Amino acid sequence: MRNLRDIPYINNLSEEEIFNIEVAARVCPFKTNNYVVEKLIDWENYADDPLFLLNFPQKNMLLPHFFDELSDDVRMGNEERIKTTVRKIHYSMNPHPAGQLKYNVPTLNGKKLKGLQHKYHETVLVFPKRGQTCHAYCTFCFRWPQFTGYSELKMGLSDVNVLLEYLKYHPEVTDLLYTGGDPLVMKASTLEEFILPVIEADLPGLQNIRIGSRVLTYWPYRFLTDKDSKELLGLFTRIVRSGKHLAFMAHFNHPKELETEEVQEAIARIRETGAEIRTQSPLLRNINDDPDIWIQMWHKQVELGCIPYYMFVVRDTGAQHYFGVPLVEAYEIYREAFKAVSGLARTVRGPSMSATPGKIMITGTPEIRGEKVIALTMIQARNPDWVLKPFFAEYNRSAYWIDDLTPAFDKEYFFFEKPEMEFEYFIKNLFG
Ligand SMILES: *Cc1c(COP(=O)(O)O)cnc(C)c1O
Ligand code: SF4
């Protein structure tokens, strides 16, 4: 469903509310489906309903001056102006954060490989071309350039042989992470074309196949009643039987997403194949910025046999002014929730920022020799040598991202920003 007015419950909203969503949806791509609308959203209390806010773009997800400009254009019905304004807003929203296009695209024989990203040694991200959409779109999503038709910003792998060739030269890769969009929008037979050849290639270093997906939230029928549900589960079984670890990286933002019979049955079926389900979510203002929500979510996940994996800091892209939670507060929420769950849920790590140098985690706010600071460390890094080195920033309750932080103790740089570090790494990469 892409047309708001086709949704029966939309009559619960005022004409103005509907218009506001229509305006915001010009910027944040909108797509939903009957599972989300009928089983997840509470239409009696839609205004505060997390699933409604996750799926239906809101007026205040745009900065006020942008919203006013765009709503004027929409009222005038001037499609040319609408297009220009939308483009301007999109480019103000940092479409490819963390150097995604600049640093992470790998090359082979001097040619850039579209549809792959290789940032951390062990893991290659695979973006199959036909998986560059989702069953429904999240309003906070940082991958929206892939859905909004900017050709220069689109990614996608169409030929699995490119991946195979690349892996031959990269024996350090243990993990492939199939991502998107959502790779599980693809037919099982299409997904198979991207996975089976890799498994059959008998690459000695390859251990883990990961599939990153939000399908359990948005379309659990993928494992229940879709035409090729059995085939998809069969593919999972084949991956596991081949001796690879299959990790289903499930994306859940709220405990409500785990409550339906459908999602619980889908989780059970995935687990029967021998795949493990690991869960991750960003911490989002207005959606899950409360430790109790995370406690409930992690409890339920462990109960259903899923393994909590990451809590992310929402990226410096898209509607960050609406969804962003400052780093210190994110740490406090994480700690409050972590304190209250058993060790089985403490597999979760965070709050973590996927920033240009790596995944940066906030580990505390200690006072060191009279100076209150933010303690940080990297749990993943472009340069593996940077992992788990503690470093410190000046205490700042209004910082939302690493760029907002200043090194503590009068240092000029964070250790990974030193020009000679960059140079050393550049040289190392140049000569293999
Ligand atoms: C998070 C991430 C990975 C996976 O990291 P793990 O810590 O192994 O889960 C791989 N590549 C990129 C670009 C990532 O952001
Ligand atoms: S499912 Fe993932 S990629 Fe798709 S819109 Fe949501 S966050 Fe973005």
Coordinates of C-alpha atoms and ligand atoms in Angstrom, one line a residue:
M1 CA 0.0 0.0 0.0
R2 CA 1.4 3.3 -1.0
N3 CA -1.8 5.3 -1.2
L4 CA -2.8 6.6 2.2
R5 CA -6.4 7.0 1.3
D6 CA -6.8 3.4 0.4
I7 CA -6.2 2.4 4.1
P8 CA -9.6 2.0 5.8
Y9 CA -8.4 3.2 9.2
I10 CA -7.0 6.4 7.8
N11 CA -10.5 7.9 8.4
N12 CA -9.6 8.0 12.1
L13 CA -7.3 10.9 11.1
S14 CA -8.3 14.5 10.4
E15 CA -8.0 15.9 6.9
E16 CA -5.1 18.0 8.1
E17 CA -3.3 15.0 9.6
I18 CA -3.7 13.1 6.3
F19 CA -2.4 16.1 4.3
N20 CA 0.6 16.4 6.6
I21 CA 1.5 12.8 6.1
E22 CA 1.1 13.2 2.3
V23 CA 3.6 16.1 2.4
A24 CA 6.1 14.3 4.6
A25 CA 5.8 11.2 2.5
R26 CA 7.2 13.1 -0.5
V27 CA 10.5 13.2 1.4
C28 CA 10.4 10.0 3.5
P29 CA 9.3 7.2 1.2
F30 CA 6.0 5.7 2.3
K31 CA 5.0 2.1 2.0
T32 CA 3.0 -0.1 4.3
N33 CA 0.9 -3.3 4.1
N34 CA -2.1 -4.9 5.6
Y35 CA -0.2 -6.8 8.3
V36 CA 1.3 -3.6 9.7
V37 CA -2.0 -1.8 9.4
E38 CA -4.2 -4.5 10.8
K39 CA -2.0 -6.4 13.3
L40 CA 0.6 -3.9 14.6
I41 CA -0.9 -0.4 14.6
D42 CA -3.3 0.6 17.4
W43 CA -5.6 2.9 15.5
E44 CA -7.4 4.0 18.6
N45 CA -4.2 5.6 19.8
Y46 CA -2.4 6.2 16.5
A47 CA -0.9 9.5 17.5
D48 CA 1.5 7.9 20.0
D49 CA 1.6 4.5 18.5
P50 CA 5.2 3.5 17.8
L51 CA 4.3 1.4 14.8
F52 CA 2.3 4.2 13.3
L53 CA 5.2 6.6 13.8
L54 CA 7.6 4.1 12.3
N55 CA 5.6 3.7 9.2
F56 CA 3.7 6.9 8.5
P57 CA 5.9 10.0 7.9
Q58 CA 5.0 12.8 10.2
K59 CA 5.0 16.6 9.8
N60 CA 7.8 17.1 12.4
M61 CA 10.1 14.6 10.7
L62 CA 10.8 17.5 8.4
L63 CA 12.4 20.7 9.7
P64 CA 9.7 23.4 10.0
H65 CA 10.9 25.6 7.2
F66 CA 11.2 22.7 4.8
F67 CA 7.8 21.4 5.7
D68 CA 6.2 24.8 5.1
E69 CA 7.9 25.2 1.8
L70 CA 6.9 21.8 0.6
S71 CA 3.4 22.0 1.8
D72 CA 3.0 25.3 -0.1
D73 CA 4.3 23.5 -3.2
V74 CA 1.9 20.6 -2.7
R75 CA -1.1 22.9 -2.1
M76 CA -0.3 24.6 -5.4
G77 CA 0.0 21.2 -7.0
N78 CA 3.2 22.3 -8.8
E79 CA 4.9 19.0 -9.5
E80 CA 8.1 20.7 -10.8
R81 CA 8.5 22.7 -7.7
I82 CA 7.7 19.8 -5.5
K83 CA 10.5 17.8 -7.2
T84 CA 13.0 20.6 -6.7
T85 CA 12.1 21.1 -3.1
V86 CA 12.2 17.4 -2.3
R87 CA 15.6 17.1 -3.9
K88 CA 16.9 20.0 -1.9
I89 CA 15.6 18.5 1.4
H90 CA 17.0 15.1 0.5
Y91 CA 20.5 16.5 -0.1
S92 CA 20.4 18.3 3.2
M93 CA 19.8 15.0 4.9
N94 CA 23.2 13.4 4.4
P95 CA 22.2 10.6 2.1
H96 CA 25.4 8.5 2.4
P97 CA 26.6 8.9 5.9
A98 CA 29.8 7.4 7.3
G99 CA 31.7 7.6 4.0
Q100 CA 29.6 4.7 2.6
L101 CA 30.3 5.6 -1.0
K102 CA 33.8 7.2 -0.5
Y103 CA 35.5 4.5 1.5
N104 CA 33.6 1.3 1.6
V105 CA 33.1 0.3 -2.0
P106 CA 35.7 -2.4 -2.8
T107 CA 37.6 -2.6 -6.1
L108 CA 38.8 -5.5 -8.2
N109 CA 41.5 -4.9 -10.9
G110 CA 40.9 -1.2 -10.4
K111 CA 37.1 -1.5 -11.0
K112 CA 34.6 -0.4 -8.4
L113 CA 32.3 -3.2 -7.4
K114 CA 28.8 -2.0 -7.2
G115 CA 26.6 -3.7 -4.7
L116 CA 29.4 -4.7 -2.3
Q117 CA 30.8 -2.9 0.8
H118 CA 33.8 -4.0 2.6
K119 CA 34.7 -1.9 5.6
Y120 CA 35.7 -4.4 8.3
H121 CA 38.2 -7.1 7.4
E122 CA 36.0 -10.1 8.2
T123 CA 32.7 -9.0 6.7
V124 CA 31.6 -8.2 3.2
L125 CA 28.1 -6.6 2.8
V126 CA 26.2 -7.8 -0.2
F127 CA 23.4 -5.7 -1.7
P128 CA 21.6 -7.9 -4.2
K129 CA 20.1 -5.7 -6.8
R130 CA 16.5 -7.0 -6.5
G131 CA 16.7 -6.7 -2.7
Q132 CA 16.8 -2.9 -2.7
T133 CA 13.3 -2.4 -1.4
C134 CA 11.4 -3.5 1.7
H135 CA 7.9 -4.8 2.6
A136 CA 7.2 -1.5 4.3
Y137 CA 9.5 1.6 4.8
C138 CA 10.7 2.9 8.2
T139 CA 10.4 6.6 8.6
F140 CA 13.9 6.8 10.2
C141 CA 15.6 4.8 7.6
F142 CA 19.1 5.9 6.4
R143 CA 18.9 3.8 3.2
W144 CA 16.2 5.9 1.7
P145 CA 18.4 7.1 -1.2
Q146 CA 18.1 3.5 -2.5
F147 CA 14.3 3.9 -2.6
T148 CA 13.9 7.4 -3.9
G149 CA 15.4 6.9 -7.4
Y150 CA 18.6 8.9 -7.3
S151 CA 20.4 6.9 -9.8
E152 CA 23.8 8.1 -8.7
L153 CA 23.0 7.0 -5.2
K154 CA 21.7 3.6 -6.0
M155 CA 23.5 0.4 -5.3
G156 CA 23.0 -3.2 -6.1
L157 CA 24.8 -6.4 -7.1
S158 CA 23.4 -8.2 -10.2
D159 CA 26.0 -10.9 -10.8
V160 CA 27.1 -13.3 -8.0
N161 CA 30.3 -14.1 -10.0
V162 CA 31.6 -10.6 -9.1
L163 CA 31.3 -11.5 -5.4
L164 CA 33.0 -14.9 -6.0
E165 CA 35.8 -13.3 -7.8
Y166 CA 36.3 -10.7 -5.1
L167 CA 36.2 -13.4 -2.3
K168 CA 39.0 -15.4 -4.0
Y169 CA 41.3 -12.5 -3.4
H170 CA 40.1 -11.9 0.1
P171 CA 40.6 -15.0 2.2
E172 CA 40.3 -12.9 5.3
V173 CA 36.5 -12.7 4.8
T174 CA 34.7 -15.0 7.2
D175 CA 31.2 -13.4 7.0
L176 CA 28.9 -12.4 4.2
L177 CA 26.1 -10.1 5.2
Y178 CA 23.2 -10.0 2.7
T179 CA 21.4 -6.7 3.2
G180 CA 19.4 -4.1 1.4
G181 CA 16.7 -2.8 1.6
D182 CA 15.6 -6.2 2.6
P183 CA 17.0 -9.2 0.9
L184 CA 13.9 -11.2 1.9
V185 CA 11.7 -9.2 -0.5
M186 CA 13.4 -11.4 -3.1
K187 CA 11.9 -14.7 -4.2
A188 CA 13.6 -17.7 -2.6
S189 CA 14.9 -18.7 -6.0
T190 CA 16.5 -15.3 -6.6
L191 CA 18.1 -15.2 -3.1
E192 CA 19.4 -18.7 -3.8
E193 CA 21.2 -17.5 -6.9
F194 CA 23.2 -15.2 -4.6
I195 CA 23.9 -17.6 -1.8
L196 CA 24.3 -21.1 -3.1
P197 CA 27.2 -20.4 -5.6
V198 CA 29.1 -18.9 -2.7
I199 CA 28.6 -22.0 -0.5
E200 CA 29.4 -24.3 -3.3
A201 CA 32.6 -22.4 -4.2
D202 CA 34.1 -24.0 -1.1
L203 CA 35.9 -20.9 0.1
P204 CA 38.1 -22.1 3.0
G205 CA 37.8 -18.9 5.0
L206 CA 34.0 -18.4 4.8
Q207 CA 32.2 -19.4 7.9
N208 CA 29.1 -17.3 8.3
I209 CA 26.2 -16.3 6.1
R210 CA 24.2 -13.5 7.6
I211 CA 20.9 -12.1 6.3
G212 CA 19.8 -8.7 7.6
S213 CA 16.1 -8.3 7.5
R214 CA 13.1 -6.6 8.9
V215 CA 10.7 -9.1 7.4
L216 CA 9.7 -10.6 10.8
T217 CA 8.3 -7.2 11.8
Y218 CA 6.8 -6.3 8.4
W219 CA 5.8 -9.6 6.8
P220 CA 6.1 -12.7 8.9
Y221 CA 4.0 -14.5 6.3
R222 CA 7.3 -14.8 4.4
F223 CA 7.9 -17.9 6.4
L224 CA 4.3 -19.0 6.8
T225 CA 2.0 -18.6 3.8
D226 CA 3.9 -17.0 0.9
K227 CA 4.0 -19.1 -2.2
D228 CA 7.7 -19.9 -1.7
S229 CA 7.8 -20.0 2.1
K230 CA 8.8 -23.7 2.2
E231 CA 11.5 -23.0 -0.5
L232 CA 12.9 -20.2 1.6
L233 CA 13.1 -22.3 4.7
G234 CA 14.6 -25.1 2.6
L235 CA 17.3 -22.7 1.5
F236 CA 18.1 -21.9 5.2
T237 CA 18.3 -25.6 6.0
R238 CA 20.7 -26.1 3.1
I239 CA 22.9 -23.4 4.2
V240 CA 23.1 -24.8 7.7
R241 CA 23.6 -28.4 6.4
S242 CA 26.5 -27.1 4.3
G243 CA 28.3 -26.5 7.5
K244 CA 28.0 -22.7 7.5
H245 CA 26.5 -20.7 10.4
L246 CA 23.4 -19.0 9.3
A247 CA 22.7 -15.8 11.2
F248 CA 19.4 -14.1 10.7
M249 CA 20.0 -10.5 11.7
A250 CA 16.5 -9.5 12.7
H251 CA 15.6 -5.9 13.1
F252 CA 13.1 -5.1 15.8
N253 CA 12.4 -1.7 17.3
H254 CA 9.6 -2.4 19.7
P255 CA 8.2 -5.2 21.8
K256 CA 4.8 -4.9 20.0
E257 CA 6.5 -6.3 17.0
L258 CA 7.1 -9.5 18.8
E259 CA 3.6 -10.1 20.1
T260 CA 1.6 -11.4 17.2
E261 CA 1.1 -15.1 16.7
E262 CA 2.4 -14.7 13.2
V263 CA 5.8 -13.4 14.2
Q264 CA 6.2 -16.0 16.9
E265 CA 5.4 -18.8 14.5
A266 CA 7.8 -17.4 11.9
I267 CA 10.6 -17.2 14.5
A268 CA 10.0 -20.8 15.5
R269 CA 10.2 -22.0 11.8
I270 CA 13.4 -20.1 11.2
R271 CA 14.9 -21.7 14.3
E272 CA 13.9 -25.1 13.2
T273 CA 16.2 -24.8 10.2
G274 CA 19.2 -24.4 12.5
A275 CA 19.6 -20.7 11.9
E276 CA 20.2 -18.4 14.8
I277 CA 18.3 -15.2 15.1
R278 CA 20.3 -12.2 16.4
T279 CA 18.4 -8.9 16.9
Q280 CA 19.3 -5.3 16.5
S281 CA 17.7 -1.9 16.7
P282 CA 18.5 1.7 16.8
L283 CA 17.5 3.7 19.9
L284 CA 14.8 6.1 18.6
R285 CA 13.2 9.1 20.2
N286 CA 9.4 8.9 20.2
I287 CA 9.6 5.1 19.6
N288 CA 11.8 3.3 22.1
D289 CA 13.6 5.9 24.2
D290 CA 12.8 4.2 27.5
P291 CA 14.7 1.5 29.3
D292 CA 11.5 -0.4 30.1
I293 CA 10.8 -0.9 26.4
W294 CA 14.2 -2.4 25.9
I295 CA 13.8 -4.6 28.9
Q296 CA 10.5 -6.0 27.5
M297 CA 12.0 -6.4 24.1
W298 CA 15.1 -8.3 25.2
H299 CA 13.1 -10.5 27.6
K300 CA 10.7 -11.4 24.8
Q301 CA 13.5 -12.0 22.4
V302 CA 15.4 -14.4 24.7
E303 CA 12.1 -16.1 25.5
L304 CA 11.5 -16.7 21.8
G305 CA 15.1 -18.0 21.4
C306 CA 16.6 -14.9 19.7
I307 CA 19.9 -13.4 20.7
P308 CA 20.1 -9.6 21.4
Y309 CA 23.0 -8.3 19.5
Y310 CA 23.2 -4.5 18.9
M311 CA 21.6 -1.3 20.2
F312 CA 22.5 1.4 17.7
V313 CA 22.7 5.2 18.0
V314 CA 20.5 6.6 15.3
R315 CA 22.5 7.8 12.3
D316 CA 23.4 11.3 11.4
T317 CA 21.0 11.1 8.4
G318 CA 17.4 11.4 7.6
A319 CA 15.1 12.8 10.3
Q320 CA 17.7 12.8 13.0
H321 CA 16.2 15.9 14.7
Y322 CA 13.0 13.8 15.3
F323 CA 14.5 10.4 16.1
G324 CA 17.9 11.3 17.6
V325 CA 18.8 10.6 21.2
P326 CA 22.0 12.3 22.6
L327 CA 24.9 9.9 23.3
V328 CA 25.0 10.3 27.1
E329 CA 21.2 9.7 27.3
A330 CA 21.6 6.7 25.0
Y331 CA 24.2 5.3 27.3
E332 CA 22.0 5.8 30.3
I333 CA 19.0 4.1 28.7
Y334 CA 21.2 1.2 27.6
R335 CA 22.7 0.8 31.1
E336 CA 19.3 1.0 32.9
A337 CA 18.0 -1.7 30.6
F338 CA 21.1 -3.9 30.7
K339 CA 21.1 -3.8 34.5
A340 CA 17.7 -5.3 34.6
V341 CA 18.1 -8.4 32.4
S342 CA 19.9 -11.7 32.9
G343 CA 23.2 -12.6 31.3
L344 CA 21.3 -14.3 28.4
A345 CA 20.2 -10.9 27.2
R346 CA 23.6 -9.2 28.0
T347 CA 24.9 -10.4 24.7
V348 CA 23.7 -7.0 23.4
R349 CA 26.3 -4.4 22.8
G350 CA 25.8 -0.7 22.5
P351 CA 24.9 2.1 22.3
S352 CA 27.0 2.0 19.1
M353 CA 27.5 4.5 16.4
S354 CA 28.3 3.3 12.9
A355 CA 30.7 6.1 12.2
T356 CA 33.4 6.6 9.5
P357 CA 36.3 5.0 11.6
G358 CA 34.2 2.2 13.0
K359 CA 31.5 1.2 15.4
I360 CA 32.0 3.5 18.3
M361 CA 30.5 2.4 21.6
I362 CA 29.9 4.7 24.6
T363 CA 31.1 2.8 27.7
G364 CA 30.6 5.3 30.5
T365 CA 30.8 8.8 31.8
P366 CA 33.5 8.7 34.4
E367 CA 35.3 11.5 36.2
I368 CA 39.0 11.2 35.7
R369 CA 41.3 13.4 37.8
G370 CA 38.5 15.9 38.3
E371 CA 37.4 16.0 34.7
K372 CA 34.0 14.5 33.7
V373 CA 34.4 12.8 30.4
I374 CA 32.7 10.4 28.0
A375 CA 34.5 7.1 27.7
L376 CA 34.4 5.5 24.2
T377 CA 35.8 2.5 22.4
M378 CA 35.4 0.9 19.0
I379 CA 33.9 -2.6 18.7
Q380 CA 34.6 -2.6 15.0
A381 CA 37.1 -0.5 13.2
R382 CA 38.3 0.2 9.7
N383 CA 41.8 -0.5 11.1
P384 CA 41.6 -3.6 13.3
D385 CA 44.3 -2.2 15.6
W386 CA 41.9 0.4 16.8
V387 CA 39.4 -2.1 18.3
L388 CA 38.8 -1.9 22.1
K389 CA 41.3 1.0 22.6
P390 CA 39.6 3.2 25.2
F391 CA 39.4 7.0 24.4
F392 CA 37.8 10.0 25.9
A393 CA 35.7 12.9 24.9
E394 CA 34.7 16.0 26.9
Y395 CA 31.4 15.5 28.7
N396 CA 28.6 16.8 26.5
R397 CA 25.0 16.0 27.1
S398 CA 23.9 17.5 23.8
A399 CA 26.2 15.5 21.5
Y400 CA 24.3 13.2 19.1
W401 CA 27.2 11.9 17.1
I402 CA 31.0 11.5 17.2
D403 CA 31.4 14.7 15.1
D404 CA 29.8 16.6 18.0
L405 CA 32.4 15.4 20.5
T406 CA 35.7 17.1 21.4
P407 CA 38.7 15.0 22.6
A408 CA 39.1 15.3 26.4
F409 CA 42.3 16.3 28.3
D410 CA 43.1 19.0 25.8
K411 CA 44.1 16.6 23.1
E412 CA 43.9 17.9 19.6
Y413 CA 42.7 14.7 18.0
F414 CA 41.1 11.4 18.8
F415 CA 43.8 8.8 18.4
F416 CA 42.3 7.5 15.1
E417 CA 42.2 11.0 13.6
K418 CA 45.9 11.6 13.7
P419 CA 47.1 12.4 10.2
E420 CA 49.9 9.9 10.5
M421 CA 47.5 7.1 11.4
E422 CA 45.4 7.8 8.3
F423 CA 48.6 7.8 6.2
E424 CA 49.9 4.6 7.8
Y425 CA 46.6 2.9 7.0
F426 CA 46.5 4.2 3.5
I427 CA 50.0 2.9 2.8
K428 CA 49.2 -0.5 4.4
N429 CA 46.1 -0.8 2.2
L430 CA 47.9 0.3 -0.9
F431 CA 50.4 -2.5 -0.7
G432 CA 47.9 -5.1 0.5
Ligands
LIG1 C1 28.1 -3.4 11.5 C2 28.8 -3.7 10.2 C3 29.3 -4.9 9.9 C4 29.1 -6.1 10.9 O1 29.9 -5.9 12.1 P1 29.8 -7.0 13.2 O2 30.3 -6.3 14.4 O3 30.6 -8.2 12.8 O4 28.3 -7.4 13.4 C5 29.9 -5.1 8.8 N1 30.1 -4.1 7.9 C6 29.6 -2.8 8.1 C7 29.8 -1.7 7.2 C8 28.9 -2.6 9.3 O5 28.4 -1.4 9.6
SF4_2 S1 13.4 -2.3 6.7 FE1 15.5 -1.5 6.9 S2 16.2 -0.8 4.9 FE2 13.9 -1.1 4.9 S3 13.1 0.9 5.4 FE3 13.3 -0.2 7.3 S4 15.3 0.4 8.1 FE4 15.2 0.9 6.0

